[in-house]
Amino acid sequence: MSRWMMVQLEELARLQVKAELVTLKVVDQEGRVVKHRMRATDELQAVMDRYYAEAPEVGYGPGTFLVDGAARLRGGKTPADLKLEDGAQIDFFPCADGGGRRESDDA
């Protein structure tokens, strides 16, 4: 396959991803579900902002968004970067205070 054809195929694949829309849902421990529809190439910060807008009692900024229960969501990434499919769930966990150990906790 020629170099030109490979470049054309890569461009076509990129255009198909751009056109793809995904609906992502954020679920928190209070049972709130916030859905957001976006292009697969848009930054995930939009989903995080939407969650904070629809759950104002949470307050903007504190908390962690997790994908697949382990991978921490970064606002600069896209659904395409993380290979998120339509309907993917993002879990939100509020910031927890504390967590440090005291000397009396040592075994």
mmCIF file of N, CA, C and O in Angstrom:
data_model
loop_
_atom_site.group_PDB
_atom_site.id
_atom_site.type_symbol
_atom_site.label_atom_id
_atom_site.label_comp_id
_atom_site.label_asym_id
_atom_site.label_seq_id
_atom_site.Cartn_x
_atom_site.Cartn_y
_atom_site.Cartn_z
ATOM 1 N N MET A 1 0.855 -1.169 0.000
ATOM 2 C CA MET A 1 0.000 0.000 0.000
ATOM 3 C C MET A 1 0.907 1.240 0.000
ATOM 4 O O MET A 1 1.868 1.306 0.746
ATOM 5 N N SER A 2 0.555 2.196 -0.817
ATOM 6 C CA SER A 2 1.388 3.395 -0.926
ATOM 7 C C SER A 2 1.240 4.296 0.301
ATOM 8 O O SER A 2 0.253 4.217 1.033
ATOM 9 N N ARG A 3 2.227 5.112 0.526
ATOM 10 C CA ARG A 3 2.214 6.061 1.644
ATOM 11 C C ARG A 3 1.020 7.005 1.533
ATOM 12 O O ARG A 3 0.360 7.312 2.508
ATOM 13 N N TRP A 4 0.724 7.470 0.304
ATOM 14 C CA TRP A 4 -0.392 8.373 0.086
ATOM 15 C C TRP A 4 -1.709 7.727 0.499
ATOM 16 O O TRP A 4 -2.538 8.336 1.165
ATOM 17 N N MET A 5 -1.899 6.458 0.147
ATOM 18 C CA MET A 5 -3.135 5.760 0.482
ATOM 19 C C MET A 5 -3.261 5.577 1.995
ATOM 20 O O MET A 5 -4.350 5.712 2.548
ATOM 21 N N MET A 6 -2.162 5.301 2.669
ATOM 22 C CA MET A 6 -2.197 5.148 4.123
ATOM 23 C C MET A 6 -2.601 6.454 4.798
ATOM 24 O O MET A 6 -3.402 6.451 5.731
ATOM 25 N N VAL A 7 -2.062 7.568 4.309
ATOM 26 C CA VAL A 7 -2.419 8.879 4.855
ATOM 27 C C VAL A 7 -3.902 9.147 4.638
ATOM 28 O O VAL A 7 -4.594 9.640 5.532
ATOM 29 N N GLN A 8 -4.413 8.810 3.474
ATOM 30 C CA GLN A 8 -5.834 9.016 3.180
ATOM 31 C C GLN A 8 -6.721 8.180 4.099
ATOM 32 O O GLN A 8 -7.749 8.647 4.588
ATOM 33 N N LEU A 9 -6.329 6.939 4.337
ATOM 34 C CA LEU A 9 -7.100 6.071 5.228
ATOM 35 C C LEU A 9 -7.082 6.584 6.665
ATOM 36 O O LEU A 9 -8.093 6.540 7.366
ATOM 37 N N GLU A 10 -5.953 7.084 7.112
ATOM 38 C CA GLU A 10 -5.859 7.654 8.456
ATOM 39 C C GLU A 10 -6.754 8.877 8.583
ATOM 40 O O GLU A 10 -7.438 9.064 9.593
ATOM 41 N N GLU A 11 -6.775 9.718 7.566
ATOM 42 C CA GLU A 11 -7.623 10.910 7.561
ATOM 43 C C GLU A 11 -9.099 10.524 7.600
ATOM 44 O O GLU A 11 -9.896 11.112 8.330
ATOM 45 N N LEU A 12 -9.473 9.517 6.822
ATOM 46 C CA LEU A 12 -10.844 9.039 6.804
ATOM 47 C C LEU A 12 -11.254 8.508 8.184
ATOM 48 O O LEU A 12 -12.342 8.804 8.678
ATOM 49 N N ALA A 13 -10.387 7.753 8.820
ATOM 50 C CA ALA A 13 -10.669 7.225 10.155
ATOM 51 C C ALA A 13 -10.849 8.359 11.160
ATOM 52 O O ALA A 13 -11.733 8.316 12.010
ATOM 53 N N ARG A 14 -10.007 9.392 11.056
ATOM 54 C CA ARG A 14 -10.115 10.533 11.960
ATOM 55 C C ARG A 14 -11.432 11.276 11.757
ATOM 56 O O ARG A 14 -12.083 11.693 12.704
ATOM 57 N N LEU A 15 -11.872 11.427 10.528
ATOM 58 C CA LEU A 15 -13.139 12.097 10.245
ATOM 59 C C LEU A 15 -14.320 11.291 10.772
ATOM 60 O O LEU A 15 -15.290 11.858 11.275
ATOM 61 N N GLN A 16 -14.256 9.975 10.696
ATOM 62 C CA GLN A 16 -15.334 9.137 11.219
ATOM 63 C C GLN A 16 -15.435 9.273 12.726
ATOM 64 O O GLN A 16 -16.529 9.329 13.279
ATOM 65 N N VAL A 17 -14.304 9.340 13.424
ATOM 66 C CA VAL A 17 -14.315 9.502 14.874
ATOM 67 C C VAL A 17 -14.887 10.867 15.241
ATOM 68 O O VAL A 17 -15.660 11.001 16.176
ATOM 69 N N LYS A 18 -14.539 11.915 14.471
ATOM 70 C CA LYS A 18 -15.047 13.259 14.747
ATOM 71 C C LYS A 18 -16.563 13.300 14.681
ATOM 72 O O LYS A 18 -17.209 13.986 15.449
ATOM 73 N N ALA A 19 -17.134 12.581 13.735
ATOM 74 C CA ALA A 19 -18.575 12.614 13.539
ATOM 75 C C ALA A 19 -19.316 11.792 14.592
ATOM 76 O O ALA A 19 -20.505 11.988 14.801
ATOM 77 N N GLU A 20 -18.623 10.886 15.254
ATOM 78 C CA GLU A 20 -19.268 9.984 16.198
ATOM 79 C C GLU A 20 -19.680 10.730 17.470
ATOM 80 O O GLU A 20 -18.877 11.412 18.098
ATOM 81 N N LEU A 21 -20.936 10.568 17.848
ATOM 82 C CA LEU A 21 -21.436 11.151 19.088
ATOM 83 C C LEU A 21 -21.568 10.044 20.129
ATOM 84 O O LEU A 21 -21.943 8.918 19.807
ATOM 85 N N VAL A 22 -21.247 10.374 21.357
ATOM 86 C CA VAL A 22 -21.400 9.433 22.470
ATOM 87 C C VAL A 22 -22.170 10.113 23.584
ATOM 88 O O VAL A 22 -22.068 11.320 23.770
ATOM 89 N N THR A 23 -22.967 9.336 24.282
ATOM 90 C CA THR A 23 -23.647 9.815 25.477
ATOM 91 C C THR A 23 -22.959 9.160 26.666
ATOM 92 O O THR A 23 -22.881 7.930 26.743
ATOM 93 N N LEU A 24 -22.427 9.990 27.546
ATOM 94 C CA LEU A 24 -21.758 9.501 28.748
ATOM 95 C C LEU A 24 -22.626 9.848 29.945
ATOM 96 O O LEU A 24 -23.318 10.867 29.938
ATOM 97 N N LYS A 25 -22.580 9.009 30.966
ATOM 98 C CA LYS A 25 -23.357 9.325 32.166
ATOM 99 C C LYS A 25 -22.446 9.307 33.377
ATOM 100 O O LYS A 25 -21.581 8.443 33.525
ATOM 101 N N VAL A 26 -22.661 10.300 34.237
ATOM 102 C CA VAL A 26 -21.928 10.393 35.494
ATOM 103 C C VAL A 26 -22.881 9.961 36.592
ATOM 104 O O VAL A 26 -24.002 10.465 36.681
ATOM 105 N N VAL A 27 -22.451 9.025 37.426
ATOM 106 C CA VAL A 27 -23.250 8.518 38.532
ATOM 107 C C VAL A 27 -22.483 8.796 39.807
ATOM 108 O O VAL A 27 -21.287 8.509 39.901
ATOM 109 N N ASP A 28 -23.179 9.377 40.813
ATOM 110 C CA ASP A 28 -22.501 9.639 42.077
ATOM 111 C C ASP A 28 -23.077 8.762 43.187
ATOM 112 O O ASP A 28 -23.997 7.982 42.960
ATOM 113 N N GLN A 29 -22.537 8.893 44.366
ATOM 114 C CA GLN A 29 -22.931 8.049 45.495
ATOM 115 C C GLN A 29 -24.294 8.419 46.057
ATOM 116 O O GLN A 29 -24.867 7.659 46.821
ATOM 117 N N GLU A 30 -24.817 9.571 45.661
ATOM 118 C CA GLU A 30 -26.143 10.000 46.102
ATOM 119 C C GLU A 30 -27.237 9.485 45.168
ATOM 120 O O GLU A 30 -28.408 9.745 45.391
ATOM 121 N N GLY A 31 -26.847 8.801 44.107
ATOM 122 C CA GLY A 31 -27.812 8.264 43.164
ATOM 123 C C GLY A 31 -28.134 9.190 42.005
ATOM 124 O O GLY A 31 -28.967 8.864 41.165
ATOM 125 N N ARG A 32 -27.495 10.353 41.953
ATOM 126 C CA ARG A 32 -27.720 11.259 40.825
ATOM 127 C C ARG A 32 -27.093 10.668 39.566
ATOM 128 O O ARG A 32 -26.016 10.097 39.616
ATOM 129 N N VAL A 33 -27.792 10.852 38.452
ATOM 130 C CA VAL A 33 -27.285 10.439 37.153
ATOM 131 C C VAL A 33 -27.356 11.657 36.237
ATOM 132 O O VAL A 33 -28.419 12.228 36.045
ATOM 133 N N VAL A 34 -26.219 12.063 35.713
ATOM 134 C CA VAL A 34 -26.147 13.202 34.803
ATOM 135 C C VAL A 34 -25.634 12.682 33.470
ATOM 136 O O VAL A 34 -24.542 12.117 33.398
ATOM 137 N N LYS A 35 -26.440 12.873 32.416
ATOM 138 C CA LYS A 35 -26.049 12.414 31.076
ATOM 139 C C LYS A 35 -25.592 13.605 30.248
ATOM 140 O O LYS A 35 -26.116 14.707 30.382
ATOM 141 N N HIS A 36 -24.613 13.343 29.378
ATOM 142 C CA HIS A 36 -24.082 14.391 28.508
ATOM 143 C C HIS A 36 -23.738 13.780 27.156
ATOM 144 O O HIS A 36 -23.008 12.798 27.088
ATOM 145 N N ARG A 37 -24.279 14.372 26.094
ATOM 146 C CA ARG A 37 -23.998 13.899 24.729
ATOM 147 C C ARG A 37 -22.949 14.818 24.123
ATOM 148 O O ARG A 37 -23.057 16.037 24.196
ATOM 149 N N MET A 38 -21.940 14.209 23.506
ATOM 150 C CA MET A 38 -20.823 14.986 22.964
ATOM 151 C C MET A 38 -20.154 14.234 21.821
ATOM 152 O O MET A 38 -20.384 13.039 21.647
ATOM 153 N N ARG A 39 -19.316 14.946 21.075
ATOM 154 C CA ARG A 39 -18.503 14.294 20.052
ATOM 155 C C ARG A 39 -17.392 13.502 20.740
ATOM 156 O O ARG A 39 -16.890 13.901 21.791
ATOM 157 N N ALA A 40 -16.994 12.429 20.133
ATOM 158 C CA ALA A 40 -15.946 11.577 20.702
ATOM 159 C C ALA A 40 -14.605 12.290 20.762
ATOM 160 O O ALA A 40 -13.701 11.850 21.466
ATOM 161 N N THR A 41 -14.475 13.397 20.043
ATOM 162 C CA THR A 41 -13.211 14.137 20.021
ATOM 163 C C THR A 41 -13.225 15.367 20.924
ATOM 164 O O THR A 41 -12.229 16.082 20.988
ATOM 165 N N ASP A 42 -14.345 15.638 21.612
ATOM 166 C CA ASP A 42 -14.404 16.767 22.546
ATOM 167 C C ASP A 42 -13.764 16.371 23.868
ATOM 168 O O ASP A 42 -13.798 15.205 24.269
ATOM 169 N N GLU A 43 -13.228 17.359 24.571
ATOM 170 C CA GLU A 43 -12.575 17.082 25.860
ATOM 171 C C GLU A 43 -13.609 16.698 26.921
ATOM 172 O O GLU A 43 -14.713 17.243 26.973
ATOM 173 N N LEU A 44 -13.211 15.778 27.783
ATOM 174 C CA LEU A 44 -14.095 15.283 28.839
ATOM 175 C C LEU A 44 -14.378 16.324 29.926
ATOM 176 O O LEU A 44 -15.264 16.118 30.750
ATOM 177 N N GLN A 45 -13.671 17.436 29.902
ATOM 178 C CA GLN A 45 -13.948 18.506 30.858
ATOM 179 C C GLN A 45 -15.414 18.946 30.749
ATOM 180 O O GLN A 45 -16.029 19.325 31.744
ATOM 181 N N ALA A 46 -15.993 18.839 29.545
ATOM 182 C CA ALA A 46 -17.390 19.216 29.342
ATOM 183 C C ALA A 46 -18.327 18.346 30.182
ATOM 184 O O ALA A 46 -19.319 18.848 30.730
ATOM 185 N N VAL A 47 -18.033 17.069 30.306
ATOM 186 C CA VAL A 47 -18.855 16.166 31.121
ATOM 187 C C VAL A 47 -18.728 16.548 32.595
ATOM 188 O O VAL A 47 -19.722 16.577 33.329
ATOM 189 N N MET A 48 -17.506 16.832 33.021
ATOM 190 C CA MET A 48 -17.275 17.200 34.416
ATOM 191 C C MET A 48 -17.999 18.507 34.745
ATOM 192 O O MET A 48 -18.662 18.614 35.789
ATOM 193 N N ASP A 49 -17.899 19.493 33.859
ATOM 194 C CA ASP A 49 -18.587 20.771 34.066
ATOM 195 C C ASP A 49 -20.100 20.580 34.129
ATOM 196 O O ASP A 49 -20.780 21.200 34.937
ATOM 197 N N ARG A 50 -20.626 19.718 33.266
ATOM 198 C CA ARG A 50 -22.070 19.450 33.247
ATOM 199 C C ARG A 50 -22.519 18.835 34.570
ATOM 200 O O ARG A 50 -23.557 19.193 35.115
ATOM 201 N N TYR A 51 -21.719 17.908 35.106
ATOM 202 C CA TYR A 51 -22.071 17.294 36.391
ATOM 203 C C TYR A 51 -22.143 18.362 37.484
ATOM 204 O O TYR A 51 -23.113 18.422 38.234
ATOM 205 N N TYR A 52 -21.118 19.202 37.576
ATOM 206 C CA TYR A 52 -21.107 20.231 38.615
ATOM 207 C C TYR A 52 -22.256 21.214 38.437
ATOM 208 O O TYR A 52 -22.814 21.706 39.423
ATOM 209 N N ALA A 53 -22.653 21.506 37.201
ATOM 210 C CA ALA A 53 -23.768 22.421 36.952
ATOM 211 C C ALA A 53 -25.100 21.818 37.408
ATOM 212 O O ALA A 53 -25.967 22.526 37.917
ATOM 213 N N GLU A 54 -25.247 20.515 37.238
ATOM 214 C CA GLU A 54 -26.503 19.865 37.597
ATOM 215 C C GLU A 54 -26.535 19.366 39.040
ATOM 216 O O GLU A 54 -27.574 18.926 39.515
ATOM 217 N N ALA A 55 -25.421 19.426 39.727
ATOM 218 C CA ALA A 55 -25.350 19.036 41.144
ATOM 219 C C ALA A 55 -24.668 20.166 41.922
ATOM 220 O O ALA A 55 -23.566 19.990 42.437
ATOM 221 N N PRO A 56 -25.309 21.346 41.998
ATOM 222 C CA PRO A 56 -24.655 22.508 42.606
ATOM 223 C C PRO A 56 -24.306 22.321 44.081
ATOM 224 O O PRO A 56 -23.383 22.965 44.574
ATOM 225 N N GLU A 57 -25.001 21.442 44.771
ATOM 226 C CA GLU A 57 -24.690 21.228 46.192
ATOM 227 C C GLU A 57 -23.333 20.555 46.384
ATOM 228 O O GLU A 57 -22.771 20.575 47.479
ATOM 229 N N VAL A 58 -22.785 19.968 45.336
ATOM 230 C CA VAL A 58 -21.475 19.329 45.429
ATOM 231 C C VAL A 58 -20.375 20.384 45.490
ATOM 232 O O VAL A 58 -19.393 20.221 46.187
ATOM 233 N N GLY A 59 -20.529 21.476 44.782
ATOM 234 C CA GLY A 59 -19.481 22.490 44.737
ATOM 235 C C GLY A 59 -18.453 22.123 43.677
ATOM 236 O O GLY A 59 -18.107 20.952 43.520
ATOM 237 N N TYR A 60 -18.002 23.119 42.954
ATOM 238 C CA TYR A 60 -17.113 22.854 41.819
ATOM 239 C C TYR A 60 -15.707 22.497 42.287
ATOM 240 O O TYR A 60 -15.118 23.200 43.089
ATOM 241 N N GLY A 61 -15.185 21.395 41.764
ATOM 242 C CA GLY A 61 -13.789 21.056 41.990
ATOM 243 C C GLY A 61 -13.493 19.873 42.878
ATOM 244 O O GLY A 61 -12.687 19.040 42.522
ATOM 245 N N PRO A 62 -14.124 19.762 44.042
ATOM 246 C CA PRO A 62 -13.741 18.637 44.894
ATOM 247 C C PRO A 62 -14.324 17.333 44.369
ATOM 248 O O PRO A 62 -15.442 17.302 43.871
ATOM 249 N N GLY A 63 -13.557 16.305 44.419
ATOM 250 C CA GLY A 63 -14.049 15.007 43.996
ATOM 251 C C GLY A 63 -13.210 14.416 42.891
ATOM 252 O O GLY A 63 -12.353 15.067 42.314
ATOM 253 N N THR A 64 -13.495 13.159 42.612
ATOM 254 C CA THR A 64 -12.750 12.413 41.612
ATOM 255 C C THR A 64 -13.730 11.725 40.675
ATOM 256 O O THR A 64 -14.712 11.128 41.114
ATOM 257 N N PHE A 65 -13.444 11.809 39.393
ATOM 258 C CA PHE A 65 -14.217 11.112 38.375
ATOM 259 C C PHE A 65 -13.400 9.898 37.947
ATOM 260 O O PHE A 65 -12.234 10.029 37.580
ATOM 261 N N LEU A 66 -14.035 8.717 37.988
ATOM 262 C CA LEU A 66 -13.337 7.480 37.628
ATOM 263 C C LEU A 66 -14.036 6.774 36.476
ATOM 264 O O LEU A 66 -15.271 6.748 36.418
ATOM 265 N N VAL A 67 -13.257 6.207 35.593
ATOM 266 C CA VAL A 67 -13.765 5.394 34.492
ATOM 267 C C VAL A 67 -13.361 3.953 34.784
ATOM 268 O O VAL A 67 -12.219 3.695 35.155
ATOM 269 N N ASP A 68 -14.280 3.040 34.623
ATOM 270 C CA ASP A 68 -14.035 1.615 34.898
ATOM 271 C C ASP A 68 -13.608 1.376 36.346
ATOM 272 O O ASP A 68 -12.868 0.438 36.636
ATOM 273 N N GLY A 69 -14.025 2.263 37.245
ATOM 274 C CA GLY A 69 -13.744 2.086 38.656
ATOM 275 C C GLY A 69 -12.303 2.290 39.070
ATOM 276 O O GLY A 69 -11.970 2.181 40.236
ATOM 277 N N ALA A 70 -11.418 2.595 38.134
ATOM 278 C CA ALA A 70 -10.009 2.710 38.499
ATOM 279 C C ALA A 70 -9.295 3.876 37.821
ATOM 280 O O ALA A 70 -8.481 4.540 38.450
ATOM 281 N N ALA A 71 -9.564 4.108 36.566
ATOM 282 C CA ALA A 71 -8.828 5.138 35.817
ATOM 283 C C ALA A 71 -9.398 6.519 36.123
ATOM 284 O O ALA A 71 -10.574 6.774 35.887
ATOM 285 N N ARG A 72 -8.554 7.395 36.633
ATOM 286 C CA ARG A 72 -8.985 8.749 36.975
ATOM 287 C C ARG A 72 -9.170 9.563 35.699
ATOM 288 O O ARG A 72 -8.314 9.575 34.827
ATOM 289 N N LEU A 73 -10.298 10.233 35.613
ATOM 290 C CA LEU A 73 -10.626 11.022 34.434
ATOM 291 C C LEU A 73 -9.878 12.345 34.458
ATOM 292 O O LEU A 73 -9.849 13.024 35.481
ATOM 293 N N ARG A 74 -9.292 12.699 33.342
ATOM 294 C CA ARG A 74 -8.604 13.978 33.169
ATOM 295 C C ARG A 74 -9.381 14.793 32.146
ATOM 296 O O ARG A 74 -9.741 14.276 31.080
ATOM 297 N N GLY A 75 -9.626 16.049 32.437
ATOM 298 C CA GLY A 75 -10.439 16.897 31.583
ATOM 299 C C GLY A 75 -9.908 17.099 30.185
ATOM 300 O O GLY A 75 -10.664 17.347 29.256
ATOM 301 N N GLY A 76 -8.605 16.991 29.989
ATOM 302 C CA GLY A 76 -8.004 17.209 28.686
ATOM 303 C C GLY A 76 -8.096 16.021 27.738
ATOM 304 O O GLY A 76 -7.802 16.138 26.557
ATOM 305 N N LYS A 77 -8.507 14.880 28.242
ATOM 306 C CA LYS A 77 -8.650 13.680 27.404
ATOM 307 C C LYS A 77 -10.001 13.696 26.695
ATOM 308 O O LYS A 77 -10.895 14.444 27.057
ATOM 309 N N THR A 78 -10.155 12.846 25.700
ATOM 310 C CA THR A 78 -11.405 12.736 24.969
ATOM 311 C C THR A 78 -11.956 11.316 25.092
ATOM 312 O O THR A 78 -11.213 10.391 25.431
ATOM 313 N N PRO A 79 -13.250 11.127 24.812
ATOM 314 C CA PRO A 79 -13.786 9.762 24.804
ATOM 315 C C PRO A 79 -13.035 8.859 23.825
ATOM 316 O O PRO A 79 -12.828 7.680 24.099
ATOM 317 N N ALA A 80 -12.602 9.424 22.694
ATOM 318 C CA ALA A 80 -11.845 8.623 21.723
ATOM 319 C C ALA A 80 -10.504 8.199 22.305
ATOM 320 O O ALA A 80 -10.063 7.062 22.097
ATOM 321 N N ASP A 81 -9.841 9.098 23.046
ATOM 322 C CA ASP A 81 -8.560 8.749 23.673
ATOM 323 C C ASP A 81 -8.706 7.553 24.602
ATOM 324 O O ASP A 81 -7.840 6.682 24.652
ATOM 325 N N LEU A 82 -9.805 7.538 25.369
ATOM 326 C CA LEU A 82 -10.022 6.490 26.368
ATOM 327 C C LEU A 82 -10.848 5.326 25.834
ATOM 328 O O LEU A 82 -11.177 4.412 26.587
ATOM 329 N N LYS A 83 -11.201 5.404 24.537
ATOM 330 C CA LYS A 83 -12.005 4.361 23.898
ATOM 331 C C LYS A 83 -13.327 4.131 24.631
ATOM 332 O O LYS A 83 -13.764 2.990 24.826
ATOM 333 N N LEU A 84 -13.958 5.245 25.051
ATOM 334 C CA LEU A 84 -15.256 5.164 25.715
ATOM 335 C C LEU A 84 -16.345 5.001 24.667
ATOM 336 O O LEU A 84 -16.367 5.716 23.669
ATOM 337 N N GLU A 85 -17.232 4.082 24.914
ATOM 338 C CA GLU A 85 -18.326 3.821 23.984
ATOM 339 C C GLU A 85 -19.575 4.564 24.419
ATOM 340 O O GLU A 85 -19.664 5.040 25.559
ATOM 341 N N ASP A 86 -20.532 4.641 23.525
ATOM 342 C CA ASP A 86 -21.808 5.272 23.827
ATOM 343 C C ASP A 86 -22.434 4.583 25.043
ATOM 344 O O ASP A 86 -22.476 3.358 25.114
ATOM 345 N N GLY A 87 -22.877 5.378 26.004
ATOM 346 C CA GLY A 87 -23.495 4.836 27.214
ATOM 347 C C GLY A 87 -22.507 4.530 28.329
ATOM 348 O O GLY A 87 -22.908 4.025 29.384
ATOM 349 N N ALA A 88 -21.237 4.830 28.144
ATOM 350 C CA ALA A 88 -20.224 4.537 29.170
ATOM 351 C C ALA A 88 -20.547 5.293 30.460
ATOM 352 O O ALA A 88 -21.081 6.403 30.438
ATOM 353 N N GLN A 89 -20.225 4.663 31.577
ATOM 354 C CA GLN A 89 -20.485 5.259 32.884
ATOM 355 C C GLN A 89 -19.203 5.793 33.508
ATOM 356 O O GLN A 89 -18.171 5.147 33.477
ATOM 357 N N ILE A 90 -19.328 6.981 34.082
ATOM 358 C CA ILE A 90 -18.242 7.620 34.826
ATOM 359 C C ILE A 90 -18.743 7.757 36.257
ATOM 360 O O ILE A 90 -19.850 8.247 36.486
ATOM 361 N N ASP A 91 -17.971 7.300 37.210
ATOM 362 C CA ASP A 91 -18.363 7.379 38.616
ATOM 363 C C ASP A 91 -17.731 8.607 39.261
ATOM 364 O O ASP A 91 -16.553 8.895 39.025
ATOM 365 N N PHE A 92 -18.526 9.317 40.070
ATOM 366 C CA PHE A 92 -18.017 10.479 40.794
ATOM 367 C C PHE A 92 -17.965 10.146 42.274
ATOM 368 O O PHE A 92 -18.937 9.661 42.854
ATOM 369 N N PHE A 93 -16.821 10.435 42.888
ATOM 370 C CA PHE A 93 -16.642 10.247 44.320
ATOM 371 C C PHE A 93 -16.222 11.575 44.930
ATOM 372 O O PHE A 93 -15.225 12.164 44.492
ATOM 373 N N PRO A 94 -16.968 12.056 45.920
ATOM 374 C CA PRO A 94 -16.592 13.330 46.543
ATOM 375 C C PRO A 94 -15.272 13.200 47.283
ATOM 376 O O PRO A 94 -14.855 12.094 47.637
ATOM 377 N N CYS A 95 -14.635 14.334 47.502
ATOM 378 C CA CYS A 95 -13.381 14.344 48.257
ATOM 379 C C CYS A 95 -13.634 13.823 49.661
ATOM 380 O O CYS A 95 -14.618 14.201 50.299
ATOM 381 N N ALA A 96 -12.766 12.994 50.131
ATOM 382 C CA ALA A 96 -12.863 12.485 51.493
ATOM 383 C C ALA A 96 -11.823 13.184 52.351
ATOM 384 O O ALA A 96 -10.660 13.279 51.964
ATOM 385 N N ASP A 97 -12.255 13.688 53.484
ATOM 386 C CA ASP A 97 -11.311 14.302 54.409
ATOM 387 C C ASP A 97 -10.651 13.218 55.245
ATOM 388 O O ASP A 97 -11.244 12.190 55.539
ATOM 389 N N GLY A 98 -9.433 13.483 55.629
ATOM 390 C CA GLY A 98 -8.736 12.546 56.499
ATOM 391 C C GLY A 98 -8.072 11.448 55.713
ATOM 392 O O GLY A 98 -7.634 11.635 54.592
ATOM 393 N N GLY A 99 -8.005 10.276 56.335
ATOM 394 C CA GLY A 99 -7.373 9.160 55.682
ATOM 395 C C GLY A 99 -5.957 8.919 56.180
ATOM 396 O O GLY A 99 -5.332 7.940 55.833
ATOM 397 N N GLY A 100 -5.458 9.822 57.003
ATOM 398 C CA GLY A 100 -4.112 9.644 57.543
ATOM 399 C C GLY A 100 -4.113 8.639 58.667
ATOM 400 O O GLY A 100 -5.127 8.340 59.278
ATOM 401 N N ARG A 101 -2.953 8.106 58.959
ATOM 402 C CA ARG A 101 -2.843 7.126 60.048
ATOM 403 C C ARG A 101 -2.307 7.806 61.289
ATOM 404 O O ARG A 101 -1.480 8.699 61.222
ATOM 405 N N ARG A 102 -2.784 7.372 62.423
ATOM 406 C CA ARG A 102 -2.266 7.835 63.698
ATOM 407 C C ARG A 102 -1.326 6.755 64.240
ATOM 408 O O ARG A 102 -1.435 5.588 63.873
ATOM 409 N N GLU A 103 -0.425 7.130 65.114
ATOM 410 C CA GLU A 103 0.510 6.137 65.680
ATOM 411 C C GLU A 103 -0.246 5.040 66.411
ATOM 412 O O GLU A 103 0.173 3.889 66.404
ATOM 413 N N SER A 104 -1.377 5.377 67.032
ATOM 414 C CA SER A 104 -2.134 4.362 67.769
ATOM 415 C C SER A 104 -2.779 3.345 66.843
ATOM 416 O O SER A 104 -3.227 2.301 67.291
ATOM 417 N N ASP A 105 -2.812 3.645 65.510
ATOM 418 C CA ASP A 105 -3.381 2.706 64.551
ATOM 419 C C ASP A 105 -2.390 1.620 64.161
ATOM 420 O O ASP A 105 -2.783 0.630 63.556
ATOM 421 N N ASP A 106 -1.122 1.786 64.477
ATOM 422 C CA ASP A 106 -0.119 0.797 64.095
ATOM 423 C C ASP A 106 -0.338 -0.502 64.856
ATOM 424 O O ASP A 106 -0.689 -0.518 66.012
ATOM 425 N N ALA A 107 -0.105 -1.604 64.170
ATOM 426 C CA ALA A 107 -0.298 -2.919 64.807
ATOM 427 C C ALA A 107 0.880 -3.274 65.679
ATOM 428 O O ALA A 107 1.969 -2.873 65.544
#
